[in-house]
Tab-separated table of C-alpha atoms and ligand atoms in Angstrom:
chain	number	residue	atom	x	y	z
A	26	UNK	CA	-30.403	32.124	-50.537
A	27	UNK	CA	-27.831	30.123	-52.484
A	28	UNK	CA	-24.849	32.000	-51.049
A	29	UNK	CA	-25.679	31.046	-47.568
A	30	UNK	CA	-26.037	27.380	-48.378
A	31	UNK	CA	-22.664	27.336	-50.138
A	32	UNK	CA	-21.231	29.054	-47.102
A	33	UNK	CA	-22.668	26.596	-44.661
A	34	UNK	CA	-21.598	23.703	-46.858
A	35	UNK	CA	-18.073	25.068	-46.916
A	36	UNK	CA	-17.863	25.619	-43.203
A	37	UNK	CA	-19.352	22.220	-42.596
A	38	UNK	CA	-16.726	20.625	-44.821
A	39	UNK	CA	-13.989	22.621	-43.113
A	40	UNK	CA	-15.313	21.572	-39.706
A	41	UNK	CA	-15.322	17.908	-40.701
A	42	UNK	CA	-11.806	17.970	-42.068
A	43	UNK	CA	-10.620	19.885	-39.004
A	44	UNK	CA	-12.105	17.440	-36.554
A	45	UNK	CA	-10.688	14.424	-38.306
A	46	UNK	CA	-7.287	16.122	-38.579
A	47	UNK	CA	-7.398	16.994	-34.905
A	48	UNK	CA	-8.413	13.474	-34.060
A	49	UNK	CA	-5.554	12.087	-36.111
A	50	UNK	CA	-3.101	14.439	-34.405
A	51	UNK	CA	-4.317	13.415	-30.988
A	52	UNK	CA	-4.349	9.775	-31.962
A	53	UNK	CA	-7.891	9.257	-30.775
A	54	UNK	CA	-10.942	7.874	-32.441
A	55	UNK	CA	-13.514	10.615	-33.146
A	56	UNK	CA	-16.129	10.909	-30.419
A	57	UNK	CA	-18.962	11.587	-32.903
A	58	UNK	CA	-20.876	8.472	-33.800
A	59	UNK	CA	-19.847	6.630	-30.671
A	60	UNK	CA	-23.193	5.740	-29.175
A	61	UNK	CA	-22.074	5.562	-25.544
A	62	UNK	CA	-20.187	8.849	-25.739
A	63	UNK	CA	-17.159	7.184	-24.164
A	64	UNK	CA	-13.670	7.018	-25.579
A	65	UNK	CA	-13.368	4.269	-28.136
A	66	UNK	CA	-11.287	1.248	-27.192
A	67	UNK	CA	-7.833	1.085	-28.678
A	68	UNK	CA	-6.588	-2.254	-29.829
A	69	UNK	CA	-5.091	-4.252	-26.944
A	70	UNK	CA	-1.589	-4.193	-28.380
A	71	UNK	CA	-1.451	-0.411	-28.620
A	72	UNK	CA	-2.651	-0.243	-24.983
A	73	UNK	CA	0.246	-2.366	-23.725
A	74	UNK	CA	2.469	0.412	-22.437
A	75	UNK	CA	4.776	-1.986	-20.617
A	76	UNK	CA	5.650	-3.404	-24.039
A	77	UNK	CA	5.729	0.028	-25.674
A	78	UNK	CA	8.044	1.404	-23.010
A	79	UNK	CA	10.149	-1.748	-22.880
A	80	UNK	CA	9.452	-2.245	-19.160
A	81	UNK	CA	9.772	-5.857	-18.131
A	82	UNK	CA	6.870	-7.579	-16.404
A	83	UNK	CA	7.874	-9.651	-13.400
A	84	UNK	CA	6.651	-12.615	-11.418
A	85	UNK	CA	6.304	-11.349	-7.866
A	86	UNK	CA	7.411	-14.092	-5.471
A	87	UNK	CA	8.538	-11.432	-2.993
A	88	UNK	CA	5.420	-9.885	-1.476
A	89	UNK	CA	3.689	-6.493	-1.402
A	90	UNK	CA	6.839	-4.419	-1.763
A	91	UNK	CA	6.454	-0.823	-2.897
A	92	UNK	CA	9.441	-1.065	-5.284
A	93	UNK	CA	7.731	-4.029	-7.015
A	94	UNK	CA	4.459	-2.063	-7.448
A	95	UNK	CA	2.924	-4.066	-4.562
A	96	UNK	CA	-0.369	-5.826	-5.408
A	97	UNK	CA	-2.428	-6.206	-8.592
A	98	UNK	CA	-6.055	-5.160	-8.324
A	99	UNK	CA	-8.699	-7.918	-8.575
A	100	UNK	CA	-10.839	-7.785	-11.775
A	101	UNK	CA	-13.860	-6.217	-10.067
A	102	UNK	CA	-11.651	-3.406	-8.738
A	103	UNK	CA	-10.096	-2.905	-12.190
A	104	UNK	CA	-13.589	-2.608	-13.656
A	105	UNK	CA	-14.633	-0.015	-11.084
A	106	UNK	CA	-11.485	2.008	-11.859
A	107	UNK	CA	-12.168	1.874	-15.603
A	108	UNK	CA	-15.766	2.944	-15.030
A	109	UNK	CA	-14.736	5.896	-12.856
A	110	UNK	CA	-12.386	7.079	-15.613
A	111	UNK	CA	-15.331	7.740	-17.947
A	112	UNK	CA	-16.770	10.800	-16.176
A	113	UNK	CA	-15.649	13.830	-14.205
A	114	UNK	CA	-17.176	14.492	-10.783
A	115	UNK	CA	-16.565	17.070	-8.054
A	116	UNK	CA	-13.464	15.771	-6.261
A	117	UNK	CA	-14.688	16.947	-2.833
A	118	UNK	CA	-18.008	15.128	-3.308
A	119	UNK	CA	-16.172	11.903	-4.064
A	120	UNK	CA	-13.745	12.326	-1.152
A	121	UNK	CA	-16.553	12.911	1.326
A	122	UNK	CA	-18.857	10.182	0.007
A	123	UNK	CA	-16.068	7.578	-0.166
A	124	UNK	CA	-14.991	8.439	3.386
A	125	UNK	CA	-18.515	8.074	4.747
A	126	UNK	CA	-19.045	4.789	2.904
A	127	UNK	CA	-15.742	3.361	4.174
A	128	UNK	CA	-16.359	4.485	7.752
A	129	UNK	CA	-19.596	2.480	7.775
A	130	UNK	CA	-18.007	-0.602	6.194
A	131	UNK	CA	-14.948	-0.439	8.448
A	132	UNK	CA	-16.840	0.347	11.647
A	133	UNK	CA	-15.137	3.615	12.565
A	134	UNK	CA	-16.382	7.160	13.121
A	135	UNK	CA	-14.824	8.558	9.970
A	136	UNK	CA	-12.412	7.779	7.144
A	137	UNK	CA	-10.559	9.402	4.280
A	138	UNK	CA	-8.884	7.841	1.273
A	139	UNK	CA	-5.288	9.079	1.147
A	140	UNK	CA	-2.571	8.628	-1.454
A	141	UNK	CA	-1.099	5.796	0.646
A	142	UNK	CA	-0.309	4.969	4.259
A	143	UNK	CA	2.590	7.386	4.200
A	144	UNK	CA	0.303	10.262	3.160
A	145	UNK	CA	-2.189	9.109	5.799
A	146	UNK	CA	0.543	9.531	8.412
A	147	UNK	CA	1.268	13.065	7.163
A	148	UNK	CA	-2.419	14.001	7.249
A	149	UNK	CA	-2.795	12.404	10.698
A	150	UNK	CA	0.080	14.543	11.940
A	151	UNK	CA	-1.365	17.695	10.345
A	152	UNK	CA	-4.737	16.914	11.947
A	153	UNK	CA	-3.168	16.504	15.389
A	154	UNK	CA	-1.137	19.718	15.020
A	155	UNK	CA	-4.312	21.543	13.943
A	156	UNK	CA	-6.324	20.030	16.794
A	157	UNK	CA	-3.782	20.895	19.498
A	158	UNK	CA	-3.125	24.421	18.261
A	159	UNK	CA	-6.338	25.408	16.519
A	160	UNK	CA	-4.416	26.491	13.421
A	161	UNK	CA	-5.399	26.626	9.774
A	162	UNK	CA	-3.754	24.479	7.069
A	163	UNK	CA	-1.738	27.474	5.786
A	164	UNK	CA	0.379	27.463	8.961
A	165	UNK	CA	1.645	23.878	8.492
A	166	UNK	CA	4.617	23.433	8.369
A	167	UNK	CA	5.880	27.012	8.263
A	168	UNK	CA	4.808	28.105	11.742
A	169	UNK	CA	4.762	24.745	13.520
A	170	UNK	CA	8.160	25.399	15.142
A	171	UNK	CA	6.473	28.136	17.202
A	172	UNK	CA	3.550	26.036	18.494
A	173	UNK	CA	2.869	22.740	20.283
A	174	UNK	CA	4.773	20.404	17.995
A	175	UNK	CA	6.044	17.234	19.681
A	176	UNK	CA	5.256	13.697	18.556
A	177	UNK	CA	6.165	10.957	21.042
A	178	UNK	CA	7.442	7.640	19.666
A	179	UNK	CA	9.139	4.595	21.197
A	180	UNK	CA	12.804	4.400	20.200
A	181	UNK	CA	12.150	0.933	18.748
A	182	UNK	CA	9.299	2.375	16.668
A	183	UNK	CA	11.454	4.949	14.854
A	184	UNK	CA	11.302	4.006	11.174
A	185	UNK	CA	11.694	5.183	7.603
A	186	UNK	CA	8.195	6.709	7.647
A	187	UNK	CA	9.107	9.269	10.332
A	188	UNK	CA	9.710	11.548	7.367
A	189	UNK	CA	5.963	11.567	6.711
A	190	UNK	CA	5.390	13.218	10.128
A	191	UNK	CA	8.398	15.545	9.914
A	192	UNK	CA	6.870	17.031	6.736
A	193	UNK	CA	4.477	18.866	9.069
A	194	UNK	CA	7.302	20.590	10.916
A	195	UNK	CA	6.931	18.536	14.123
A	196	UNK	CA	9.734	17.224	16.335
A	197	UNK	CA	9.951	13.594	17.410
A	198	UNK	CA	10.605	12.764	21.067
A	199	UNK	CA	11.920	9.229	21.666
A	200	UNK	CA	11.043	7.195	24.723
A	201	UNK	CA	12.129	3.747	25.904
A	202	UNK	CA	10.611	2.952	29.298
A	203	UNK	CA	7.094	3.569	30.560
A	204	UNK	CA	8.547	6.157	32.965
A	205	UNK	CA	10.179	7.995	30.005
A	206	UNK	CA	6.857	7.908	28.223
A	207	UNK	CA	4.841	9.399	31.097
A	208	UNK	CA	7.456	12.132	31.556
A	209	UNK	CA	7.483	12.923	27.822
A	210	UNK	CA	3.724	13.521	27.602
A	211	UNK	CA	3.990	17.222	28.447
A	212	UNK	CA	2.004	20.237	27.253
A	213	UNK	CA	3.790	20.463	23.875
A	214	UNK	CA	2.820	16.975	22.737
A	215	UNK	CA	0.314	16.876	19.864
A	216	UNK	CA	0.291	13.168	19.046
A	217	UNK	CA	1.944	9.784	19.556
A	218	UNK	CA	2.809	7.346	16.780
A	219	UNK	CA	2.740	3.574	17.315
A	220	UNK	CA	4.360	1.262	14.733
A	221	UNK	CA	1.878	-1.585	14.947
A	222	UNK	CA	4.065	-4.472	13.795
A	223	UNK	CA	6.959	-3.433	16.076
A	224	UNK	CA	5.005	-4.322	19.212
A	225	UNK	CA	6.967	-6.682	21.425
A	226	UNK	CA	9.608	-7.004	18.716
A	227	UNK	CA	13.136	-8.278	19.309
A	228	UNK	CA	14.471	-4.700	19.158
A	229	UNK	CA	13.376	-3.790	22.648
A	230	UNK	CA	9.998	-2.082	22.237
A	231	UNK	CA	8.851	-2.077	25.856
A	232	UNK	CA	5.414	-0.535	25.837
A	233	UNK	CA	2.536	-2.589	24.459
A	234	UNK	CA	-0.393	-1.246	22.472
A	235	UNK	CA	-2.956	-1.070	25.318
A	236	UNK	CA	-0.586	0.608	27.774
A	237	UNK	CA	0.625	3.043	25.127
A	238	UNK	CA	-2.918	4.031	24.323
A	239	UNK	CA	-4.287	4.349	27.859
A	240	UNK	CA	-1.341	6.437	29.103
A	241	UNK	CA	-1.627	8.814	26.143
A	242	UNK	CA	-5.340	9.195	26.721
A	243	UNK	CA	-4.789	9.898	30.443
A	244	UNK	CA	-2.736	12.860	29.204
A	245	UNK	CA	-5.318	13.840	26.566
A	246	UNK	CA	-2.988	13.045	23.652
A	247	UNK	CA	-4.335	11.386	20.474
A	248	UNK	CA	-2.638	8.198	19.204
A	249	UNK	CA	-1.957	7.230	15.633
A	250	UNK	CA	-1.290	3.559	14.838
A	251	UNK	CA	0.578	2.701	11.638
A	252	UNK	CA	-0.860	-0.657	10.546
A	253	UNK	CA	0.025	-0.119	6.861
A	254	UNK	CA	0.955	-3.717	6.050
A	255	UNK	CA	-1.089	-5.387	8.778
A	256	UNK	CA	-3.996	-6.871	6.853
A	257	UNK	CA	-4.647	-9.905	6.816
A	258	UNK	CA	-6.486	-10.701	8.931
A	259	UNK	CA	-9.346	-8.624	7.520
A	260	UNK	CA	-10.659	-7.816	11.005
A	261	UNK	CA	-7.561	-5.682	11.644
A	262	UNK	CA	-9.274	-3.008	9.563
A	263	UNK	CA	-11.536	-2.323	12.559
A	264	UNK	CA	-9.573	-3.885	15.409
A	265	UNK	CA	-7.298	-0.918	16.198
A	266	UNK	CA	-9.874	1.849	15.872
A	267	UNK	CA	-12.079	-0.420	18.009
A	268	UNK	CA	-9.340	-0.526	20.686
A	269	UNK	CA	-9.479	3.240	20.856
A	270	UNK	CA	-6.680	4.435	18.584
A	271	UNK	CA	-7.721	7.921	17.483
A	272	UNK	CA	-6.250	7.404	14.017
A	273	UNK	CA	-5.115	4.277	12.152
A	274	UNK	CA	-3.583	4.030	8.691
A	275	UNK	CA	-3.471	1.205	6.158
A	276	UNK	CA	-1.776	0.979	2.805
A	277	UNK	CA	-4.325	0.549	0.004
A	278	UNK	CA	-2.060	-1.224	-2.438
A	279	UNK	CA	-0.624	-3.945	-0.207
A	280	UNK	CA	-2.821	-6.734	1.180
A	281	UNK	CA	-6.008	-4.795	0.466
A	282	UNK	CA	-5.117	-4.939	-3.263
A	283	UNK	CA	-6.409	-1.511	-4.136
A	284	UNK	CA	-4.509	1.044	-6.224
A	285	UNK	CA	-0.898	1.369	-5.073
A	286	UNK	CA	-1.226	5.122	-4.652
A	287	UNK	CA	-4.159	4.855	-2.280
A	288	UNK	CA	-4.488	4.236	1.425
A	289	UNK	CA	-6.819	4.649	4.356
A	290	UNK	CA	-6.844	6.965	7.337
A	291	UNK	CA	-9.510	5.797	9.776
A	292	UNK	CA	-10.546	7.226	13.113
A	293	UNK	CA	-12.255	9.891	15.157
A	294	UNK	CA	-14.534	12.235	13.257
A	295	UNK	CA	-13.053	15.533	14.515
A	296	UNK	CA	-9.524	14.430	13.547
A	297	UNK	CA	-10.516	13.015	10.152
A	298	UNK	CA	-12.283	16.328	9.427
A	299	UNK	CA	-9.005	18.131	10.161
A	300	UNK	CA	-7.065	15.638	8.014
A	301	UNK	CA	-9.466	16.418	5.171
A	302	UNK	CA	-8.991	20.161	5.732
A	303	UNK	CA	-5.235	19.675	5.298
A	304	UNK	CA	-5.685	17.532	2.185
A	305	UNK	CA	-6.119	18.413	-1.496
A	306	UNK	CA	-7.896	19.771	-3.446
A	307	UNK	CA	-7.132	22.649	-1.046
A	308	UNK	CA	-3.999	24.196	-2.502
A	309	UNK	CA	-2.426	25.868	0.512
A	310	UNK	CA	-2.154	22.632	2.487
A	311	UNK	CA	0.518	20.058	3.307
A	312	UNK	CA	-1.601	17.402	1.553
A	313	UNK	CA	-1.842	19.271	-1.755
A	314	UNK	CA	0.726	17.009	-3.387
A	315	UNK	CA	-0.937	13.855	-2.064
A	316	UNK	CA	-3.802	13.806	-4.517
A	317	UNK	CA	-5.835	10.689	-5.111
A	318	UNK	CA	-7.502	10.801	-8.511
A	319	UNK	CA	-11.126	9.824	-8.978
A	320	UNK	CA	-10.077	6.445	-10.411
A	321	UNK	CA	-8.015	5.586	-7.338
A	322	UNK	CA	-10.609	6.901	-4.908
A	323	UNK	CA	-13.166	4.603	-6.468
A	324	UNK	CA	-10.600	1.795	-6.725
A	325	UNK	CA	-9.869	2.023	-3.003
A	326	UNK	CA	-13.561	1.766	-2.113
A	327	UNK	CA	-14.049	-1.113	-4.557
A	328	UNK	CA	-11.027	-2.906	-3.082
A	329	UNK	CA	-12.516	-2.689	0.405
A	330	UNK	CA	-15.823	-4.033	-0.949
A	331	UNK	CA	-13.933	-6.855	-2.630
A	332	UNK	CA	-11.932	-7.600	0.517
A	333	UNK	CA	-15.003	-7.789	2.726
A	334	UNK	CA	-16.300	-10.591	0.484
A	335	UNK	CA	-13.105	-12.598	1.014
A	336	UNK	CA	-12.327	-15.206	3.653
A	337	UNK	CA	-8.972	-15.182	5.435
A	338	UNK	CA	-9.075	-18.987	5.689
A	339	UNK	CA	-9.641	-19.491	1.963
A	340	UNK	CA	-6.967	-16.980	1.003
A	341	UNK	CA	-4.395	-18.497	3.371
A	342	UNK	CA	-5.226	-21.985	2.069
A	343	UNK	CA	-4.583	-20.771	-1.478
A	344	UNK	CA	-1.225	-19.192	-0.484
A	345	UNK	CA	-0.296	-22.515	1.170
A	346	UNK	CA	-1.313	-24.502	-1.914
A	347	UNK	CA	1.027	-22.370	-4.038
A	348	UNK	CA	3.749	-22.717	-1.402
A	349	UNK	CA	3.437	-26.519	-1.569
A	350	UNK	CA	3.839	-26.481	-5.357
A	351	UNK	CA	7.231	-24.816	-4.878
A	352	UNK	CA	8.186	-27.135	-2.003
A	353	UNK	CA	7.451	-30.168	-4.186
A	354	UNK	CA	9.598	-28.792	-6.990
A	355	UNK	CA	12.721	-28.306	-4.848
A	356	UNK	CA	12.449	-30.781	-1.975
A	357	UNK	CA	14.837	-33.308	-3.548
A	358	UNK	CA	17.661	-30.805	-4.008
A	359	UNK	CA	20.559	-32.146	-1.873
A	360	UNK	CA	20.711	-30.712	1.690
A	361	UNK	CA	17.422	-28.834	1.145
A	362	UNK	CA	15.333	-28.045	4.228
A	363	UNK	CA	11.958	-26.366	3.675
A	364	UNK	CA	10.000	-24.443	6.318
A	365	UNK	CA	6.968	-22.183	6.246
A	366	UNK	CA	7.153	-19.025	8.329
A	367	UNK	CA	4.139	-16.840	9.079
A	368	UNK	CA	5.096	-13.372	10.379
A	369	UNK	CA	2.877	-12.797	13.419
A	370	UNK	CA	1.685	-9.365	12.349
A	371	UNK	CA	2.782	-7.484	9.199
A	372	UNK	CA	2.523	-9.584	6.007
A	373	UNK	CA	0.771	-12.275	8.024
A	374	UNK	CA	0.870	-14.861	5.195
A	375	UNK	CA	2.957	-18.007	4.577
A	376	UNK	CA	6.585	-17.344	3.621
A	377	UNK	CA	8.580	-20.284	2.320
A	378	UNK	CA	12.150	-20.608	3.621
A	379	UNK	CA	14.453	-22.825	1.548
A	380	UNK	CA	17.680	-23.534	3.413
A	381	UNK	CA	20.492	-25.546	1.822
A	382	UNK	CA	24.271	-25.905	1.770
A	383	UNK	CA	25.616	-23.740	-1.071
A	384	UNK	CA	28.940	-25.612	-1.046
A	385	UNK	CA	27.053	-28.778	-2.030
A	386	UNK	CA	24.550	-27.163	-4.407
A	387	UNK	CA	27.127	-24.876	-6.028
A	388	UNK	CA	25.179	-21.629	-5.828
A	389	UNK	CA	24.386	-19.183	-2.994
A	390	UNK	CA	20.843	-17.856	-2.427
A	391	UNK	CA	21.996	-14.443	-3.663
A	392	UNK	CA	23.255	-16.066	-6.888
A	393	UNK	CA	19.940	-17.893	-7.324
A	394	UNK	CA	18.129	-14.590	-6.770
A	395	UNK	CA	20.259	-12.966	-9.497
A	396	UNK	CA	19.672	-15.828	-11.938
A	397	UNK	CA	15.917	-15.808	-11.463
A	398	UNK	CA	15.850	-12.049	-11.892
A	399	UNK	CA	17.856	-12.283	-15.134
A	400	UNK	CA	15.818	-15.063	-16.732
A	401	UNK	CA	12.626	-14.745	-18.785
A	402	UNK	CA	10.086	-14.439	-17.288
A	403	UNK	CA	11.926	-12.495	-14.603
A	404	UNK	CA	11.203	-13.610	-11.033
A	405	UNK	CA	11.647	-11.509	-7.899
A	406	UNK	CA	12.342	-13.436	-4.689
A	407	UNK	CA	11.736	-11.927	-1.248
A	408	UNK	CA	14.436	-9.359	-0.367
A	409	UNK	CA	15.238	-11.262	2.867
A	410	UNK	CA	16.810	-13.952	0.632
A	411	UNK	CA	20.422	-14.608	1.682
A	412	UNK	CA	20.278	-12.511	4.847
A	413	UNK	CA	18.655	-12.446	8.266
A	414	UNK	CA	17.160	-8.987	7.990
A	415	UNK	CA	13.553	-7.856	7.826
A	416	UNK	CA	12.298	-9.966	10.711
A	417	UNK	CA	12.555	-13.306	8.902
A	418	UNK	CA	14.358	-16.282	10.500
A	419	UNK	CA	16.497	-16.514	7.355
A	420	UNK	CA	20.275	-16.452	6.856
A	421	UNK	CA	22.907	-16.424	4.099
A	422	UNK	CA	21.925	-20.013	3.162
A	423	UNK	CA	18.199	-19.344	2.859
A	424	UNK	CA	15.921	-18.360	-0.018
A	425	UNK	CA	12.709	-16.580	1.031
A	426	UNK	CA	9.529	-16.669	-1.055
A	427	UNK	CA	6.056	-15.227	-0.525
A	428	UNK	CA	3.359	-16.711	-2.738
A	429	UNK	CA	0.466	-14.330	-2.067
A	430	UNK	CA	1.209	-11.986	-4.968
A	431	UNK	CA	1.627	-14.821	-7.506
A	432	UNK	CA	-0.869	-15.007	-10.363
A	433	UNK	CA	-2.415	-18.312	-11.510
A	434	UNK	CA	0.226	-20.670	-12.933
A	435	UNK	CA	3.186	-18.716	-11.595
A	436	UNK	CA	3.940	-20.959	-8.590
A	437	UNK	CA	4.721	-23.724	-11.111
A	438	UNK	CA	7.124	-21.413	-12.994
A	439	UNK	CA	8.844	-20.349	-9.773
A	440	UNK	CA	9.194	-24.004	-8.690
A	441	UNK	CA	10.636	-25.092	-12.061
A	442	UNK	CA	13.024	-22.135	-12.227
A	443	UNK	CA	14.315	-22.744	-8.698
A	444	UNK	CA	14.768	-26.447	-9.373
A	445	UNK	CA	16.699	-25.689	-12.573
A	446	UNK	CA	18.937	-23.116	-10.879
A	447	UNK	CA	19.612	-25.364	-7.884
A	448	UNK	CA	20.489	-28.478	-9.877
A	449	UNK	CA	22.319	-27.368	-12.984
A	450	UNK	CA	25.678	-26.660	-11.298
A	451	UNK	CA	26.031	-30.139	-9.839
A	452	UNK	CA	28.171	-32.668	-11.622
B	521	LIG	C1	4.234	0.269	3.318
B	521	LIG	C2	4.224	1.021	4.613
B	521	LIG	C3	3.935	2.378	4.638
B	521	LIG	C4	3.691	3.185	3.394
B	521	LIG	O1	2.598	2.746	2.693
B	521	LIG	P1	2.187	3.431	1.309
B	521	LIG	O2	0.771	3.012	1.109
B	521	LIG	O3	3.119	2.874	0.279
B	521	LIG	O4	2.370	4.899	1.456
B	521	LIG	C5	3.912	3.012	5.867
B	521	LIG	N1	4.155	2.340	7.011
B	521	LIG	C6	4.445	1.019	7.024
B	521	LIG	C7	4.701	0.329	8.320
B	521	LIG	C8	4.478	0.313	5.809
B	521	LIG	O5	4.749	-0.997	5.827
């Protein structure tokens, strides 16, 4: 049958040229012949999309700020993410299994990986609305105005993440005194929100964590605690659920050093189940747009595993060592006074405060901040630099630096750059 063999030869040739043309169009190496069946590695330079896109890399001497992409993942977390990228799975299976694994590791009844602490707060709110009203995800937020829909919050705990709750169609009721609080816990209340790091703050928060919790529970109302930035210490990951908070959220990409678009919602099983019901991949749900891809789900779990192998003491000692490198570089600048400040709760790591007289040095902290940002490599100082905002004991004559996001060798660069900026304008 010669015809047939010519035919099959032809189609085989056509197939080969088609696949290589398609591969060329897609810019990928052909899969055939790759023994592992995984995508072939591109050369490192063609993988450098920061370079390709012309996006400048920075030295992060500021801290785990969202606008600076927060933390970098440790190598073992990066490897787990890369491994997860190689195969599809059923998203639900991964969500459930990762939640169960994390609940065990973090000593709570249940857990779900969310697309960040902010998404965790939205899902916590949806869960509490669903629990109080017995409604399905489709009704949130559209019909929430017609049901029990109040969230009680201390006035001093109102913050920029209130939006995450309001997405569910709830209303926020503010309280100041304990009497206000007891009065506010009426039949329409579905949840309370506590801003963990605002406890006992200078802005007049009157009700402490334990009182807040026990009064809510006397009224049968579940409590969410936003502890997004409140690790270290590591034990905080189980401290607040252990105290009895029904739900607690953490950011995955801050101190935990997981993917930036991941976070944790930890707490009571019946509420976590409802949070999951209001989450993707379900489409008709408030959490549909808060998807965590398989890579980030795995990355979040791997980051927790990594973190549980760490020691707070060793990490803090390393942050202090880097802080001292910078202190040594600038301590002889005229009028310079150096202090280390450790915020008691959120971002509980050493922050270096460099206070000096700009009229002697010739440059204000804001000007130094601008110079370091403009130089190569570009350095970002803490945003409290040159002001007394954000809970730091800083002022217009103070530079603020956090060393915990610095990579090896960068403390030396920050020290040298500061020294150069602070000495060059003097005659
Ligand atoms: C950072 C932060 C969040 C948001 O965290 P994401 O993981 O970026 O969504 C929420 N609440 C507080 C108090 C935070 O500090």
